[in-house]
Short mmCIF file of C-alpha atoms in Angstrom, two decimals:
data_model
loop_
_atom_site.label_atom_id
_atom_site.label_comp_id
_atom_site.label_asym_id
_atom_site.label_seq_id
_atom_site.Cartn_x
_atom_site.Cartn_y
_atom_site.Cartn_z
CA MET A 14 66.81 29.69 20.22
CA ASN A 15 63.16 30.84 18.80
CA GLN A 16 60.95 32.18 21.93
CA MET A 17 57.74 29.59 22.35
CA LYS A 18 54.59 31.81 21.44
CA PRO A 19 51.67 31.86 24.45
CA ASP A 20 48.81 30.28 23.41
CA LYS A 21 45.89 32.09 22.14
CA PRO A 22 43.41 32.05 24.98
CA VAL A 23 40.24 29.80 23.85
CA GLN A 24 37.11 31.48 22.80
CA GLN A 25 34.11 30.53 25.11
CA ASN A 26 30.53 31.27 25.19
CA PRO A 27 29.46 33.87 27.10
CA PRO A 28 27.23 33.11 30.16
CA ILE A 29 23.66 32.68 30.01
CA VAL A 30 21.64 35.11 31.27
CA PRO A 31 18.00 33.82 30.58
CA VAL A 32 15.60 35.60 28.72
CA GLN A 33 11.43 35.19 28.77
CA MET A 34 9.71 35.83 25.16
CA ASP A 35 6.19 36.66 25.09
CA SER A 36 4.13 38.09 22.23
CA SER A 37 5.61 41.89 22.65
CA ILE A 38 8.85 40.97 21.88
CA ALA A 39 8.21 38.07 19.23
CA ILE A 40 6.40 41.19 17.49
CA ARG A 41 9.57 43.49 17.97
CA ILE A 42 11.60 40.55 16.57
CA ALA A 43 9.26 39.39 14.00
CA MET A 44 9.15 43.29 12.66
CA GLY A 45 13.14 43.92 11.97
CA ALA A 46 14.46 45.83 15.80
CA LYS A 47 17.70 44.85 16.87
CA MET A 48 16.87 42.69 19.55
CA SER A 49 20.53 41.72 19.64
CA TYR A 50 21.17 39.24 23.03
CA GLU A 51 17.96 37.71 21.81
CA ARG A 52 18.62 36.84 18.92
CA SER A 53 22.32 35.37 19.24
CA LEU A 54 20.62 33.03 22.04
CA MET A 55 17.57 32.22 19.42
CA ALA A 56 21.41 31.33 17.10
CA ARG A 57 23.19 29.03 19.74
CA THR A 58 23.21 25.43 19.70
CA ASP A 59 24.86 24.71 22.99
CA ILE A 60 21.93 26.04 25.54
CA TRP A 61 18.45 24.09 25.62
CA HIS A 62 14.75 26.93 25.18
CA LYS A 63 11.62 26.50 27.84
CA VAL A 64 8.50 26.71 26.07
CA ARG A 65 5.78 27.02 27.83
CA VAL A 66 1.94 26.28 26.61
CA ILE A 67 -0.40 28.85 28.04
CA ARG A 68 -3.18 26.64 29.27
CA GLY A 69 -1.37 23.84 27.41
CA SER A 70 -3.47 20.89 29.81
CA LEU A 71 -6.81 21.56 28.21
CA TYR A 72 -5.24 19.60 24.41
CA ASP A 73 -3.19 16.49 24.25
CA LYS A 74 0.20 16.32 23.57
CA GLU A 75 -0.14 15.15 19.54
CA THR A 76 -2.38 18.26 19.29
CA VAL A 77 -0.25 20.71 21.18
CA LEU A 78 3.10 19.83 19.13
CA LYS A 79 1.25 19.21 15.74
CA ALA A 80 0.11 23.12 16.23
CA ILE A 81 3.81 24.94 16.78
CA LEU A 82 5.64 22.40 13.99
CA ARG A 83 2.75 23.52 12.07
CA ALA A 84 3.28 27.05 12.14
CA THR A 85 7.64 26.25 12.27
CA GLU A 86 7.49 24.51 8.99
CA PRO A 87 9.93 23.78 7.11
CA ALA A 88 11.99 25.07 9.84
CA ASP A 89 12.95 21.96 12.21
CA LEU A 90 12.51 21.90 16.16
CA ILE A 91 12.07 18.69 18.22
CA PRO A 92 10.41 18.93 21.64
CA VAL A 93 11.99 17.63 24.27
CA LYS A 94 10.59 16.44 27.99
CA TYR A 95 7.08 17.93 27.08
CA GLN A 96 4.98 18.33 30.79
CA VAL A 97 2.02 18.98 31.87
CA CYS A 98 2.27 21.21 35.22
CA GLY A 99 -0.88 22.82 36.19
CA GLU A 100 -3.22 24.74 33.60
CA ASP A 101 0.25 24.46 31.08
CA ALA A 102 2.31 22.85 29.25
CA TYR A 103 6.28 22.88 28.61
CA PHE A 104 8.96 21.42 26.90
CA ILE A 105 12.38 22.12 25.81
CA ALA A 106 14.20 22.75 22.52
CA ARG A 107 18.10 22.95 21.16
CA ASN A 108 19.27 24.02 18.01
CA CYS A 109 16.11 25.98 16.64
CA GLY A 110 17.02 29.32 15.82
CA PRO A 111 15.20 29.31 11.85
CA ALA A 112 12.08 28.08 13.95
CA LEU A 113 12.05 30.07 16.78
CA GLU A 114 11.92 32.89 13.93
CA LYS A 115 8.96 31.56 12.22
CA LEU A 116 7.05 31.39 15.94
CA CYS A 117 8.21 34.95 16.40
CA LYS A 118 5.93 36.11 13.23
CA THR A 119 3.39 34.01 14.57
CA ASN A 120 3.24 36.57 17.72
CA LEU A 121 3.84 33.29 19.62
CA ILE A 122 0.22 33.09 18.94
CA ILE A 123 -1.38 29.65 17.21
CA LYS A 124 -3.67 27.84 15.88
CA ASN A 125 -4.32 24.45 16.31
CA VAL A 126 -6.69 21.56 14.60
CA MET A 127 -9.94 22.58 16.39
CA GLY A 128 -9.28 26.45 15.48
CA ASP A 129 -8.12 27.16 19.46
CA ALA A 130 -5.34 29.87 20.08
CA VAL A 131 -2.63 28.99 21.98
CA ILE A 132 -0.33 31.66 23.11
CA LEU A 133 3.27 30.57 24.04
CA VAL A 134 6.25 32.17 26.42
CA ILE A 135 9.66 31.25 25.59
CA THR A 136 12.53 31.54 27.94
CA LEU A 137 15.88 32.04 26.06
CA GLY A 138 18.54 29.69 27.50
CA TYR A 139 16.97 27.80 29.91
CA ALA A 140 19.90 25.58 30.60
CA SER A 141 22.88 24.77 28.84
CA ILE A 142 23.29 21.41 27.34
CA HIS A 143 26.32 21.04 29.54
CA ASP A 144 24.39 21.14 33.19
CA LEU A 145 20.81 19.90 31.17
CA LYS A 146 21.97 16.65 29.50
CA ILE A 147 19.54 14.58 27.82
CA HIS A 148 20.90 11.40 25.30
CA ILE A 149 18.51 10.78 22.52
CA GLN A 150 20.80 9.07 20.60
CA PRO A 151 20.33 5.53 22.69
CA LEU A 152 16.39 5.99 22.82
CA LEU A 153 15.92 5.73 18.89
CA LEU A 154 19.19 3.08 18.54
CA THR A 155 16.44 0.98 21.28
CA ALA A 156 13.41 2.01 19.79
CA LEU A 157 15.32 0.89 15.69
CA THR A 158 16.76 -2.38 17.70
CA LYS A 159 12.94 -3.65 18.81
CA ARG A 160 11.22 -3.14 15.49
CA TYR A 161 13.59 -4.60 13.69
CA ASP A 162 13.78 -8.40 12.39
CA PRO A 163 16.44 -9.77 11.26
CA ASN A 164 14.61 -13.06 10.16
CA GLN A 165 12.42 -11.13 7.78
CA LYS A 166 15.13 -8.36 6.79
CA THR A 167 12.10 -6.16 8.23
CA LEU A 168 12.71 -2.99 9.94
CA ASN A 169 9.10 -1.98 11.17
CA LEU A 170 8.64 2.15 11.65
CA GLU A 171 4.71 2.56 11.12
CA HIS A 172 3.89 5.72 13.51
CA PHE A 173 7.19 5.99 14.55
CA HIS A 174 7.45 8.97 17.10
CA MET A 175 4.76 7.18 19.34
CA ASP A 176 7.11 4.76 20.05
CA PRO A 177 6.71 4.44 23.95
CA ASP A 178 10.70 4.30 23.92
CA ILE A 179 11.01 7.53 22.15
CA ASP A 180 7.91 9.10 23.07
CA LYS A 181 8.07 9.76 27.01
CA THR A 182 11.39 11.61 26.51
CA VAL A 183 11.55 13.64 23.28
CA TYR A 184 8.42 14.48 19.63
CA CYS A 185 10.19 13.66 16.37
CA PRO A 186 7.97 13.04 14.17
CA MET A 187 9.05 11.61 11.28
CA SER A 188 7.43 13.99 8.96
CA GLN A 189 10.56 16.75 9.75
CA LEU A 190 12.98 15.89 7.62
CA ARG A 191 15.68 16.22 9.25
CA THR A 192 14.24 13.37 12.28
CA SER A 193 13.99 10.89 9.16
CA ASN A 194 17.15 12.14 8.01
CA HIS A 195 18.68 11.12 11.00
CA VAL A 196 16.62 8.30 11.77
CA LEU A 197 16.97 5.88 8.64
CA LYS A 198 20.98 7.07 8.51
CA LEU A 199 20.95 5.77 12.30
CA ALA A 200 19.74 2.58 10.83
CA LYS A 201 21.51 2.00 7.86
CA THR A 202 25.00 2.48 10.20
CA ALA A 203 23.36 0.62 13.76
CA ILE A 204 21.50 -2.57 12.50
CA ALA A 205 22.07 -4.88 9.70
CA THR A 206 20.47 -4.87 6.55
CA PHE A 207 16.80 -4.48 5.76
CA GLU A 208 15.25 -5.66 3.06
CA HIS A 209 11.33 -4.16 3.93
CA LEU A 210 10.99 -0.96 5.11
CA ASN A 211 7.49 -0.09 6.66
CA LEU A 212 7.31 3.75 7.09
CA GLN A 213 3.01 3.97 7.24
CA ARG A 214 1.30 6.66 9.16
CA ASN A 215 4.37 8.75 9.62
CA GLU A 216 2.52 12.19 7.83
CA LEU A 217 5.53 11.97 5.50
CA ILE A 218 5.37 14.47 2.41
CA THR A 219 8.40 13.91 0.82
CA LEU A 220 10.65 10.84 0.75
CA SER A 221 14.22 12.72 0.34
CA ALA A 222 15.44 10.88 3.44
CA ILE A 223 15.64 7.36 1.83
CA GLU A 224 18.03 8.45 -0.77
CA ASN A 225 19.97 11.12 1.65
CA SER A 226 20.68 8.02 3.72
CA ASN A 227 21.72 5.41 0.91
CA LEU A 228 18.68 2.84 1.42
CA THR A 229 20.12 0.90 -1.56
CA SER A 230 19.48 -2.58 0.16
CA ILE A 231 15.91 -1.90 0.43
CA LYS A 232 13.43 -3.88 -1.96
CA TYR A 233 9.98 -3.67 -0.17
CA LEU A 234 8.25 -0.01 0.63
CA ASP A 235 5.31 0.18 2.28
CA LEU A 236 3.98 3.81 2.45
CA ARG A 237 0.39 3.54 3.69
CA HIS A 238 -1.66 6.22 4.88
CA ASN A 239 1.37 8.95 4.46
CA SER A 240 0.78 12.46 3.02
CA LEU A 241 2.56 12.27 -0.38
CA LEU A 242 0.68 14.73 -2.58
CA ASN A 243 2.11 14.07 -6.67
CA MET A 244 3.70 10.59 -7.57
CA ASN A 245 6.85 12.70 -8.25
CA THR A 246 7.63 12.29 -4.71
CA LEU A 247 8.77 9.01 -5.61
CA THR A 248 11.76 10.29 -7.43
CA PRO A 249 13.82 9.44 -4.71
CA LEU A 250 13.15 5.83 -5.07
CA LYS A 251 14.50 5.89 -9.00
CA ASN A 252 17.49 3.93 -8.32
CA LEU A 253 16.99 1.58 -6.27
CA THR A 254 15.16 -1.86 -6.63
CA ILE A 255 12.14 -1.38 -5.47
CA THR A 256 9.81 -4.42 -6.40
CA LYS A 257 6.73 -4.10 -3.89
CA ILE A 258 5.65 -1.18 -2.56
CA TRP A 259 2.13 0.03 -0.98
CA LEU A 260 0.90 3.65 -1.55
CA ASP A 261 -2.81 3.44 -0.56
CA GLY A 262 -3.50 5.92 2.00
CA ASN A 263 -2.00 8.87 0.62
CA PRO A 264 -3.32 11.87 -1.31
CA LEU A 265 -1.95 10.73 -4.83
CA CYS A 266 -3.75 7.65 -4.82
CA GLU A 267 -7.00 10.15 -5.74
CA ASN A 268 -5.39 12.13 -9.07
CA TYR A 269 -5.80 8.76 -11.13
CA SER A 270 -8.95 7.74 -12.49
CA SER A 271 -8.00 4.07 -13.81
CA ALA A 272 -5.87 1.47 -12.74
CA ASP A 273 -3.56 1.10 -15.92
CA GLN A 274 -2.96 4.66 -15.26
CA TYR A 275 -2.05 4.46 -11.22
CA VAL A 276 0.15 1.49 -12.05
CA GLU A 277 2.56 3.30 -14.96
CA SER A 278 2.98 6.42 -13.69
CA VAL A 279 4.34 3.99 -10.08
CA LYS A 280 6.53 2.19 -12.51
CA ARG A 281 8.16 5.40 -13.94
CA TYR A 282 10.01 5.82 -10.21
CA CYS A 283 10.03 2.29 -9.97
CA PRO A 284 11.18 0.62 -13.01
CA HIS A 285 11.19 -2.81 -11.21
CA LEU A 286 8.05 -3.67 -9.26
CA GLU A 287 6.08 -6.53 -9.82
CA GLU A 288 3.35 -6.17 -6.77
CA LEU A 289 1.63 -2.30 -6.07
CA ASP A 290 -0.11 -2.37 -3.15
CA GLY A 291 -0.46 -5.78 -3.00
CA VAL A 292 -1.64 -6.58 -6.28
CA CYS A 293 0.43 -8.71 -8.25
CA ILE A 294 1.09 -6.08 -11.66
CA VAL A 295 3.59 -8.36 -13.70
CA PRO A 296 2.97 -8.15 -16.92
CA ASN A 297 0.35 -10.42 -19.40
CA MET A 298 -0.74 -11.99 -15.83
CA PRO A 299 -4.16 -10.88 -14.33
CA LEU A 300 -4.54 -8.99 -10.63
CA ILE A 301 -3.04 -11.45 -8.06
CA TYR A 302 -4.09 -9.64 -4.42
CA ARG A 303 -2.07 -10.96 -2.01
CA ASP A 304 -4.99 -9.99 1.17
CA TYR A 305 -8.34 -9.04 0.26
CA PHE A 306 -10.73 -6.72 1.77
CA SER A 307 -14.17 -4.94 1.22
CA ASN A 308 -12.77 -1.69 2.32
CA ASP A 309 -10.90 -0.31 4.82
CA LYS A 310 -13.54 -0.64 7.77
CA THR A 311 -13.42 -4.26 6.55
CA GLN A 312 -9.26 -4.31 6.77
CA ARG A 313 -9.57 -2.76 10.36
CA LEU A 314 -11.57 -5.22 11.93
CA VAL A 315 -10.28 -7.78 10.59
CA HIS A 316 -6.42 -6.38 11.63
CA ARG A 317 -7.73 -6.01 15.05
CA PHE A 318 -9.72 -9.50 15.36
CA ALA A 319 -7.27 -11.74 13.67
CA ALA A 320 -4.20 -9.87 16.52
CA HIS A 321 -7.15 -10.03 19.59
CA PHE A 322 -7.31 -13.98 18.50
CA PHE A 323 -4.57 -14.89 17.68
CA THR A 324 -2.58 -13.22 20.91
CA LEU A 325 -5.12 -14.95 23.12
CA PHE A 326 -5.63 -18.41 21.08
CA ASP A 327 -0.82 -18.81 22.09
CA GLN A 328 -1.74 -18.39 25.52
CA LEU A 329 -0.88 -21.27 28.04
CA ASP A 330 -4.53 -21.17 28.99
CA ARG A 331 -6.59 -21.06 25.93
CA THR A 332 -9.37 -20.05 28.07
CA VAL A 333 -9.25 -16.55 28.05
CA LEU A 334 -11.02 -17.03 24.98
CA ARG A 335 -13.76 -16.71 26.70
CA GLY A 336 -16.25 -14.76 25.10
CA LEU A 337 -15.16 -15.14 21.51
CA TYR A 338 -17.27 -17.74 20.92
CA HIS A 339 -20.85 -17.77 20.39
CA LYS A 340 -23.15 -19.29 22.66
CA ASN A 341 -24.31 -21.84 19.45
CA ALA A 342 -20.81 -21.92 17.84
CA PHE A 343 -19.02 -24.63 15.18
CA TYR A 344 -15.75 -25.81 15.61
CA SER A 345 -13.53 -27.86 13.72
CA MET A 346 -10.23 -29.20 12.72
CA THR A 347 -8.49 -31.58 9.81
CA LEU A 348 -5.28 -32.22 9.27
CA ALA A 349 -3.13 -32.49 6.16
CA ILE A 350 -0.32 -34.49 7.24
CA PRO A 351 -0.26 -38.52 6.60
CA ASN A 352 -0.92 -40.06 9.84
CA THR A 353 2.26 -42.12 9.53
CA LEU A 354 3.94 -38.39 9.23
CA ALA A 355 2.35 -37.09 11.56
CA GLN A 356 2.75 -40.13 14.31
CA LYS A 357 6.88 -39.63 13.60
CA MET A 358 6.49 -35.72 13.99
CA ASN A 359 4.38 -36.11 17.27
CA PHE A 360 0.54 -34.19 15.62
CA ASN A 361 -1.27 -35.89 17.85
CA GLN A 362 -2.44 -33.83 19.99
CA TYR A 363 -4.29 -32.56 17.35
CA PRO A 364 -8.16 -34.17 17.14
CA ARG A 365 -8.91 -33.15 13.75
CA ARG A 366 -12.26 -34.54 12.21
CA ASN A 367 -12.25 -36.27 8.87
CA LEU A 368 -15.26 -34.53 6.52
CA LEU A 369 -14.78 -37.88 4.67
CA ARG A 370 -16.04 -40.00 7.32
CA LYS A 371 -19.36 -41.43 6.97
CA GLY A 372 -21.73 -42.96 9.67
CA PRO A 373 -22.58 -41.79 12.94
CA LYS A 374 -18.56 -41.15 13.73
CA LYS A 375 -18.78 -38.47 11.28
CA ASN A 376 -18.88 -35.56 13.78
CA THR A 377 -16.89 -37.15 16.10
CA PHE A 378 -14.46 -33.62 16.26
CA LEU A 379 -17.03 -31.90 15.71
CA TYR A 380 -17.47 -29.23 18.39
CA GLN A 381 -20.99 -26.97 19.49
CA GLY A 382 -21.26 -25.01 22.01
CA GLN A 383 -18.26 -22.23 23.68
CA GLU A 384 -17.60 -24.75 26.56
CA GLU A 385 -17.08 -27.97 24.86
CA ILE A 386 -14.68 -25.64 22.22
CA LEU A 387 -12.74 -24.20 24.96
CA ALA A 388 -11.75 -27.59 26.76
CA ASN A 389 -10.86 -29.12 22.90
CA LEU A 390 -8.56 -26.02 22.44
CA ASN A 391 -6.39 -26.64 25.62
CA LYS A 392 -5.94 -30.08 25.04
CA SER A 393 -4.03 -29.07 21.44
CA PRO A 394 -0.15 -27.96 21.44
CA ARG A 395 0.94 -24.80 22.31
CA SER A 396 2.10 -22.20 20.15
CA TYR A 397 3.55 -19.10 18.72
CA HIS A 398 1.55 -17.64 15.55
CA ASP A 399 3.71 -15.27 13.05
CA ARG A 400 1.83 -12.71 12.29
CA SER A 401 3.41 -10.93 9.37
CA SER A 402 2.31 -13.83 7.85
CA PHE A 403 -0.52 -13.64 7.83
CA ASN A 404 -2.41 -13.77 4.22
CA TYR A 405 -6.63 -11.93 4.59
CA ASP A 406 -9.52 -12.90 2.18
CA VAL A 407 -12.69 -11.48 3.04
CA MET A 408 -15.42 -13.39 1.26
CA PHE A 409 -18.59 -12.38 2.47
CA ASP A 410 -19.10 -9.11 4.67
CA ASP A 411 -23.08 -7.72 4.54
CA GLY A 412 -22.98 -5.60 7.90
CA ASP A 413 -24.11 -8.20 10.33
CA CYS A 414 -21.95 -11.19 9.21
CA LEU A 415 -18.60 -11.55 7.94
CA VAL A 416 -16.88 -14.54 6.86
CA VAL A 417 -12.74 -14.26 5.95
CA CYS A 418 -10.22 -16.76 6.01
CA ILE A 419 -6.32 -15.95 7.19
CA SER A 420 -3.99 -18.38 7.05
CA GLY A 421 -0.01 -18.26 7.62
CA LEU A 422 2.50 -19.66 9.46
CA PHE A 423 2.92 -20.71 13.66
CA LYS A 424 5.65 -22.64 15.75
CA LYS A 425 4.47 -25.65 17.51
CA LEU A 426 6.05 -25.28 21.13
CA SER A 427 5.67 -28.62 22.46
CA SER A 428 6.53 -31.97 22.12
CA GLY A 429 8.57 -30.82 19.37
CA THR A 430 9.53 -27.55 17.85
CA ASN A 431 8.29 -27.37 14.22
CA VAL A 432 6.93 -24.70 11.73
CA LEU A 433 3.78 -25.55 10.06
CA SER A 434 1.10 -23.79 7.64
CA PHE A 435 -2.60 -22.67 8.76
CA SER A 436 -5.83 -22.05 7.39
CA ARG A 437 -8.17 -20.91 9.61
CA THR A 438 -12.11 -19.99 8.12
CA PHE A 439 -14.31 -17.86 10.32
CA VAL A 440 -17.82 -16.60 10.64
CA LEU A 441 -18.68 -13.66 12.71
CA THR A 442 -21.63 -12.16 13.79
CA ALA A 443 -22.28 -9.14 14.62
CA SER A 444 -23.63 -8.40 17.91
CA LEU A 445 -23.96 -5.80 20.53
CA ASP A 446 -21.82 -2.47 21.34
CA ASN A 447 -20.64 -2.87 17.95
CA GLU A 448 -18.84 -6.61 19.12
CA TYR A 449 -18.42 -9.94 17.24
CA HIS A 450 -18.85 -13.68 18.09
CA ILE A 451 -17.35 -16.27 16.51
CA MET A 452 -19.80 -18.87 14.99
CA ASN A 453 -18.06 -20.98 13.12
CA ASP A 454 -14.28 -21.89 13.50
CA GLN A 455 -12.63 -24.09 10.68
CA TYR A 456 -9.21 -24.76 11.65
CA HIS A 457 -6.77 -26.60 8.48
CA ILE A 458 -3.45 -28.04 9.15
CA ASP A 459 -0.84 -28.90 7.00
CA VAL A 460 2.92 -28.96 7.05
CA ALA A 461 5.17 -25.38 6.71
CA PRO A 462 6.89 -24.83 2.65
CA LYS A 463 10.08 -26.50 2.20
CA ASN A 464 12.09 -23.15 2.56
CA VAL A 465 10.71 -22.47 6.53
CA THR A 466 12.67 -23.97 8.87
CA PRO A 467 12.07 -23.34 12.80
CA ASP A 468 14.61 -20.39 13.29
CA LYS A 469 11.96 -18.70 10.26
CA VAL A 470 9.99 -17.89 12.63
CA VAL A 471 10.81 -16.31 16.16
CA VAL A 472 9.01 -16.27 19.12
CA LYS A 473 9.19 -12.48 20.31
CA TYR A 474 7.46 -12.49 23.62
CA SER A 475 6.59 -14.21 26.85
CA TYR A 476 3.26 -15.51 26.63
CA ASP A 477 3.06 -14.77 30.57
CA GLU A 478 3.51 -11.45 30.24
CA ILE A 479 0.34 -10.89 28.00
CA VAL A 480 -2.19 -9.34 29.82
CA PRO A 481 -5.24 -9.56 27.45
CA ILE A 482 -7.46 -7.05 28.15
CA CYS A 483 -10.45 -6.13 25.04
CA PHE A 484 -13.63 -4.81 26.86
CA SER A 485 -17.07 -3.86 25.10
CA PRO A 486 -18.18 -0.02 25.25
CA THR A 487 -20.55 -0.77 27.90
CA GLU A 488 -18.15 -2.63 30.06
CA LYS A 489 -15.86 0.24 29.63
CA SER A 490 -18.53 2.50 30.04
CA VAL A 491 -18.47 0.74 34.09
CA LEU A 492 -15.03 0.82 34.24
CA ILE A 493 -15.09 4.83 33.90
CA THR A 494 -18.00 4.87 36.11
CA ARG A 495 -16.29 2.69 38.97
CA ILE A 496 -12.60 4.78 38.69
CA ARG A 497 -14.62 8.03 38.97
CA GLN A 498 -16.24 7.24 42.15
CA ILE A 499 -12.50 6.11 43.20
CA THR A 500 -11.01 9.43 42.03
CA MET A 501 -13.62 11.72 41.71
CA LEU A 502 -12.39 12.58 38.76
CA THR A 503 -14.71 13.69 35.54
CA ALA A 504 -15.06 11.34 32.89
CA GLU A 505 -13.28 12.78 30.45
CA TRP A 506 -9.69 12.27 32.38
CA SER A 507 -11.49 8.93 33.60
CA GLU A 508 -11.68 7.47 30.52
CA THR A 509 -7.79 9.07 29.89
CA TYR A 510 -6.25 6.99 32.33
CA LEU A 511 -7.81 3.77 31.30
CA SER A 512 -7.19 3.86 27.84
CA GLU A 513 -3.22 4.92 28.18
CA ALA A 514 -3.26 1.80 31.40
CA GLN A 515 -5.17 0.18 28.45
CA TRP A 516 -8.16 -0.58 31.01
CA ASP A 517 -6.56 -2.06 33.69
CA MET A 518 -7.93 -1.05 36.86
CA ARG A 519 -5.81 -1.43 39.02
CA LYS A 520 -2.63 0.68 36.82
CA ALA A 521 -4.71 3.18 36.25
CA ILE A 522 -5.64 3.56 40.00
CA THR A 523 -1.56 3.26 40.30
CA ASN A 524 -0.70 6.20 37.89
CA PHE A 525 -3.31 8.89 39.00
CA MET A 526 -2.78 8.33 42.64
CA LYS A 527 1.73 9.03 41.61
CA ASP A 528 0.66 11.98 39.53
CA PHE A 529 -1.73 13.06 42.49
CA LYS A 530 0.96 13.04 44.95
CA SER A 531 3.05 14.96 42.90
CA ASN A 532 0.02 17.58 41.82
CA ALA A 533 0.54 17.26 38.14
CA ILE A 534 -3.63 16.73 37.82
CA PRO A 535 -4.88 20.15 36.97
CA GLU A 536 -8.06 21.09 39.10
CA HIS A 537 -10.20 21.16 36.22
CA ALA A 538 -9.56 17.14 35.51
CA PHE A 539 -11.85 16.86 39.15
CA SER A 540 -16.07 16.15 39.00
CA ARG A 541 -17.04 19.32 41.23
#
């Protein structure tokens, strides 16, 4: 009988003895000094390192971390658990040896976007991953699931790293290839098929992650407001059947002097393309815009207005719209559904104006004045407007007056559930504090397209949980003054607490008291 050989001893990593790395040690490492222990800690993947940002409290989180990530490019660094304590800011990171090498070459002194020098001190081997367990995967899955619309087969990853479920724990901008690879591969395996991928505002400089993740089902790709420099960054899309793509807001758009050159250049990489930046480019067809805005400023204004107005309009009590309508505003509604069908579908709740009627009753359902309009709006059935279906057409804009038509789908939620289409033309007039008031609201309702069934429009939130808050600059100034009187904070810190609480005074004060009790507010945050 052969004698059994004793098992080989299992190799274990040596115990961790943390080492603080400041500028002097970083210089020695950058110059090639042996520093074997420090280098071994930097190379290990099973330990956390702690990064201290000297006087990091002077800057917001995004400013600090962007500067650090810029200094480590193209190496990967994923900051975790960013927090401010006293004057300094801190975060931890792991599996980032090449990034730490890059930081050593800067002597741990980097510059932020304002040109200020930011000094770092790094504790190598701060903790073992077994002693400090942080699970990032569930956070990403939660965010991805929340941002997936199964009815539209849409995955919305716009400004993904700023998602509240992620941002409070980990800073993982999609501009880092390692992050975008991981997120898109996770999306492909963890959620159902998606055809529309929205990657807006992620500072992307490459699309390699789309190819690496084998996202063959994508037909519509939204890449607006990224950092794509040249058209050859679209190379990973060549083998996909992209029919719609949005590229405006990228530097590559400035490389072309004519629309034809721009279109032809994109089609080299997306040969199946039918629509570019919202414009139909099918051969022998005139350019057709899905939405029309005169400029980016108007587009932002209209989108903010639509989001605010329809969120309030879909409330149980529509008197929350008070303040949006001008005191002399007009409102009318027309219904394209025949009376017999309207009675069968229980649409008689919509008081409507017949524009063809003659005689003294022709203006019976033309309402004037804010109170009269709000009283009438409250008589209409409760609704939910699907903002993903909206089309926008700006018909006039001279800075003082804005005329915009917004059309799309909505679901009637009372007395039977039906999906209807609508077209609503607003005449907005500018007033003080950069506010606009509605001077005229012309509301038209029709049946939905035949292929749109009630299940196509999914109500995504509980109405009663929405607390609409929208203040003018003057009103915000009053709130800032009030919270300064209560907390003795500076104006800047008062505004920060209010904006993070979406200008909810009660929530802002609650957050302040929580931070105050935990000594998380630096001394310079208070007025002297």
